[in-house]
CSV table of C-alpha atoms in Angstrom, one decimal:
chain,number,residue,atom,x,y,z
A,1,MET,CA,-133.5,-33.4,-73.0
A,2,PRO,CA,-131.1,-31.0,-74.9
A,3,VAL,CA,-127.3,-31.1,-73.9
A,4,LEU,CA,-125.9,-27.7,-73.1
A,5,ALA,CA,-122.7,-26.9,-74.6
A,6,VAL,CA,-119.7,-26.0,-72.0
A,7,PRO,CA,-117.9,-22.8,-73.0
A,8,PRO,CA,-114.3,-23.4,-73.5
A,9,VAL,CA,-111.9,-22.6,-70.4
A,10,PRO,CA,-109.7,-19.7,-71.3
A,11,LEU,CA,-106.0,-20.6,-71.4
A,12,VAL,CA,-103.8,-19.5,-68.4
A,13,PRO,CA,-101.2,-17.1,-69.7
A,14,ALA,CA,-97.7,-18.6,-69.5
A,15,VAL,CA,-95.6,-17.4,-66.5
A,16,PRO,CA,-92.7,-15.4,-67.8
A,17,ALA,CA,-89.4,-17.1,-67.2
A,18,VAL,CA,-87.4,-15.9,-64.3
A,19,PRO,CA,-84.3,-14.1,-65.6
A,20,ALA,CA,-81.1,-15.9,-64.8
A,21,VAL,CA,-79.2,-14.6,-61.7
A,22,PRO,CA,-75.9,-13.3,-63.0
A,23,ALA,CA,-73.0,-15.4,-61.7
A,24,VAL,CA,-71.1,-13.9,-58.8
A,25,PRO,CA,-67.7,-13.0,-59.9
A,26,ALA,CA,-65.0,-15.2,-58.3
A,27,VAL,CA,-63.2,-13.6,-55.4
A,28,PRO,CA,-59.5,-13.1,-56.2
A,29,ALA,CA,-57.2,-15.3,-54.3
A,30,VAL,CA,-55.5,-13.7,-51.4
A,31,PRO,CA,-51.8,-13.5,-52.1
A,32,ALA,CA,-49.8,-15.7,-49.8
A,33,VAL,CA,-48.1,-13.8,-46.9
A,34,PRO,CA,-44.4,-14.1,-47.3
A,35,ALA,CA,-42.7,-16.1,-44.6
A,36,VAL,CA,-41.2,-14.1,-41.8
A,37,PRO,CA,-37.4,-14.5,-42.0
A,38,ALA,CA,-36.0,-16.4,-39.0
A,39,VAL,CA,-34.4,-14.1,-36.3
A,40,PRO,CA,-30.6,-14.9,-36.3
A,41,ALA,CA,-29.6,-16.3,-32.9
A,42,VAL,CA,-27.9,-13.9,-30.6
A,43,PRO,CA,-24.3,-15.0,-30.1
A,44,ALA,CA,-23.6,-16.0,-26.5
A,45,VAL,CA,-21.7,-13.3,-24.5
A,46,PRO,CA,-18.3,-14.8,-23.7
A,47,ALA,CA,-17.7,-15.0,-20.0
A,48,VAL,CA,-15.1,-12.5,-18.6
A,49,PRO,CA,-12.0,-14.5,-17.7
A,50,ALA,CA,-11.0,-14.1,-14.0
A,51,VAL,CA,-7.9,-12.1,-13.4
A,52,PRO,CA,-5.2,-14.2,-11.7
A,53,ALA,CA,-4.0,-13.0,-8.4
A,54,THR,CA,-0.5,-12.3,-9.7
A,55,GLU,CA,-1.9,-10.2,-12.5
A,56,ALA,CA,-4.1,-8.3,-10.2
A,57,ALA,CA,-1.0,-7.5,-8.1
A,58,THR,CA,0.8,-6.4,-11.2
A,59,ALA,CA,-1.9,-4.1,-12.1
A,60,ALA,CA,-2.0,-2.7,-8.7
A,61,ALA,CA,1.7,-1.8,-8.9
A,62,ILE,CA,2.6,1.7,-8.2
A,63,GLU,CA,5.7,3.8,-8.6
A,64,PRO,CA,8.4,2.8,-6.1
A,65,ARG,CA,8.8,5.5,-3.4
A,66,PHE,CA,10.1,3.8,-0.2
A,67,SER,CA,13.5,3.1,1.3
A,68,TRP,CA,14.5,0.2,3.5
A,69,PRO,CA,13.3,0.5,7.0
A,70,LEU,CA,16.7,-0.8,8.3
A,71,SER,CA,20.3,0.3,7.7
A,72,PRO,CA,22.4,-1.1,6.2
A,73,VAL,CA,20.3,-3.0,3.7
A,74,PRO,CA,19.0,-6.1,5.5
A,75,GLN,CA,18.7,-9.6,4.6
A,76,VAL,CA,15.1,-10.9,3.7
A,77,THR,CA,14.5,-13.9,5.9
A,78,ARG,CA,10.9,-14.5,4.6
A,79,PRO,CA,9.4,-13.0,1.4
A,80,PHE,CA,6.0,-11.6,0.6
A,81,GLU,CA,3.4,-14.3,0.1
A,82,PRO,CA,0.1,-12.8,-1.0
A,83,PRO,CA,-3.0,-14.7,0.2
A,84,ALA,CA,-5.3,-16.1,-2.4
A,85,THR,CA,-8.3,-14.6,-0.6
A,86,PRO,CA,-8.7,-11.7,1.7
A,87,TYR,CA,-8.7,-14.0,4.8
A,88,GLY,CA,-6.7,-16.8,3.4
A,89,PRO,CA,-3.2,-17.9,4.6
A,90,GLY,CA,-0.2,-16.1,3.4
A,91,HIS,CA,2.6,-13.7,4.5
A,92,ARG,CA,1.4,-10.1,4.2
A,93,GLY,CA,4.7,-8.4,4.3
A,94,VAL,CA,8.5,-9.4,4.5
A,95,ASP,CA,10.6,-10.3,7.4
A,96,LEU,CA,14.0,-8.5,7.6
A,97,ALA,CA,17.0,-9.7,9.7
A,98,ALA,CA,17.9,-7.2,12.4
A,99,ALA,CA,19.6,-6.9,15.8
A,100,PRO,CA,17.6,-6.4,18.9
A,101,GLY,CA,17.4,-2.8,19.7
A,102,GLN,CA,18.3,-1.8,16.1
A,103,GLN,CA,16.6,1.4,15.0
A,104,VAL,CA,13.6,1.2,12.6
A,105,LEU,CA,13.5,4.0,10.0
A,106,ALA,CA,10.4,5.3,8.4
A,107,ALA,CA,10.2,3.9,4.8
A,108,GLY,CA,8.6,7.0,3.6
A,109,THR,CA,7.3,10.5,4.6
A,110,GLY,CA,3.9,10.4,6.4
A,111,VAL,CA,2.0,10.5,9.6
A,112,VAL,CA,2.2,8.1,12.5
A,113,VAL,CA,-1.4,6.7,12.8
A,114,PHE,CA,-0.7,3.9,15.4
A,115,ALA,CA,2.0,3.4,17.9
A,116,GLY,CA,1.2,0.7,20.5
A,117,GLN,CA,0.5,-3.0,21.3
A,118,VAL,CA,-1.4,-5.4,19.2
A,119,ALA,CA,-1.8,-9.0,20.5
A,120,GLY,CA,1.2,-8.4,22.9
A,121,GLN,CA,3.5,-7.0,20.1
A,122,GLY,CA,4.6,-3.4,19.6
A,123,VAL,CA,3.4,-2.0,16.3
A,124,VAL,CA,3.9,1.4,14.4
A,125,SER,CA,1.8,2.2,11.4
A,126,VAL,CA,2.5,5.2,9.1
A,127,ASP,CA,0.0,6.7,6.6
A,128,HIS,CA,1.6,8.0,3.3
A,129,ASP,CA,0.3,9.7,0.2
A,130,GLY,CA,-1.7,7.6,-2.3
A,131,GLY,CA,-3.6,5.7,0.4
A,132,LEU,CA,-0.6,3.6,1.4
A,133,ARG,CA,0.2,2.4,4.9
A,134,THR,CA,3.4,0.9,6.2
A,135,THR,CA,3.5,-1.2,9.4
A,136,TYR,CA,6.5,-2.2,11.5
A,137,GLU,CA,6.6,-5.0,14.1
A,138,PRO,CA,7.6,-6.2,16.7
A,139,VAL,CA,9.1,-2.9,17.9
A,140,SER,CA,9.2,-0.4,20.7
A,141,PRO,CA,7.8,2.9,19.3
A,142,THR,CA,9.8,6.0,19.8
A,143,VAL,CA,7.3,8.4,18.2
A,144,PRO,CA,3.6,9.1,19.4
A,145,ILE,CA,0.5,9.0,17.2
A,146,GLY,CA,0.1,12.1,15.0
A,147,THR,CA,3.9,12.6,14.5
A,148,GLN,CA,4.9,13.8,11.1
A,149,VAL,CA,7.8,11.7,10.0
A,150,PHE,CA,10.2,11.8,7.1
A,151,ILE,CA,11.8,9.1,5.0
A,152,GLY,CA,14.7,7.6,7.0
A,153,GLN,CA,13.7,9.0,10.4
A,154,PRO,CA,13.9,6.7,13.3
A,155,ILE,CA,10.5,5.7,14.5
A,156,ALA,CA,11.1,2.6,16.8
A,157,THR,CA,13.6,-0.1,17.8
A,158,VAL,CA,13.4,-3.8,16.9
A,159,ASN,CA,12.2,-6.3,19.5
A,160,PRO,CA,13.1,-10.0,19.4
A,161,GLY,CA,10.6,-12.7,19.3
A,162,HIS,CA,8.9,-12.4,16.0
A,163,PRO,CA,7.2,-15.8,15.2
A,164,GLY,CA,9.2,-17.8,12.7
A,165,CYS,CA,12.3,-15.6,12.9
A,166,THR,CA,15.4,-17.7,12.3
A,167,VAL,CA,18.0,-15.0,13.4
A,168,ALA,CA,18.5,-12.9,16.6
A,169,ALA,CA,15.5,-10.6,15.7
A,170,CYS,CA,13.3,-9.9,12.6
A,171,LEU,CA,11.4,-6.8,11.6
A,172,HIS,CA,8.1,-7.6,9.8
A,173,TRP,CA,7.5,-4.7,7.4
A,174,GLY,CA,4.1,-4.7,5.6
A,175,VAL,CA,2.5,-2.3,3.1
A,176,ARG,CA,-1.2,-2.1,2.1
A,177,ARG,CA,-3.5,0.2,0.2
A,178,GLY,CA,-7.0,0.0,1.7
A,179,GLU,CA,-7.5,-3.7,2.3
A,180,GLU,CA,-5.0,-4.8,-0.4
A,181,TYR,CA,-1.6,-6.0,0.8
A,182,LEU,CA,1.3,-5.1,-1.5
A,183,ASN,CA,4.9,-6.4,-1.8
A,184,PRO,CA,7.0,-3.9,0.2
A,185,LEU,CA,10.2,-5.0,-1.9
A,186,ALA,CA,8.5,-3.9,-5.1
A,187,LEU,CA,8.0,-0.4,-3.7
A,188,ILE,CA,11.7,0.2,-2.7
A,189,ARG,CA,13.1,2.9,-5.0
A,190,THR,CA,16.6,2.4,-6.4
A,191,GLU,CA,18.9,5.3,-6.4
A,192,SER,CA,20.6,6.2,-9.7
A,193,VAL,CA,23.7,8.3,-10.0
A,194,ILE,CA,23.7,10.7,-12.9
A,195,ARG,CA,27.1,12.0,-13.8
A,196,LEU,CA,27.2,15.1,-15.9
A,197,LYS,CA,30.0,15.9,-18.2
A,198,PRO,CA,32.0,19.1,-17.4
A,199,TRP,CA,30.6,22.0,-19.3
A,200,THR,CA,33.2,23.4,-21.6
A,201,PRO,CA,32.5,27.0,-22.8
A,202,PRO,CA,32.5,27.6,-26.6
């Protein structure tokens, strides 16, 4: 039996090479963010120093304007002792040696705003310019409320029996501005005598 010749198998064409993928360019590095400078610490606010009571009293000083409420000039038997707190202990005025029945004089020009009894003691209070009020006790008032008085004018007479008084009678004299008590002695004006040289015509 004759052998059939097998035709040759055609060659498969070669697959073209896949072109190379171009390399992805490198991403540039992100520059480093500069460090935020530290915020300097805020210096502590210094505490406001407390004003001592004596300095406060000095700051509250006003121009002297009053005269002595007794004549002649009396002896001070107890001085002014300002309290450390509004309701603390102290002596909110001065005690002046007097004689029972001695006239009490207005320390300054003003208006009588009280003339009567307080806790069994006679009291006179006078309002003055600048928000000042003077108080006199223990006394027997001789002027009614609403009276305009002038410096040196009699407004009462002294009664004996003031607590702590070491003489026959004492006048307690106080001065305050609003709720602040002031030293009455610091508000007494001193008189000065001015002498003028005789004028000689040219």
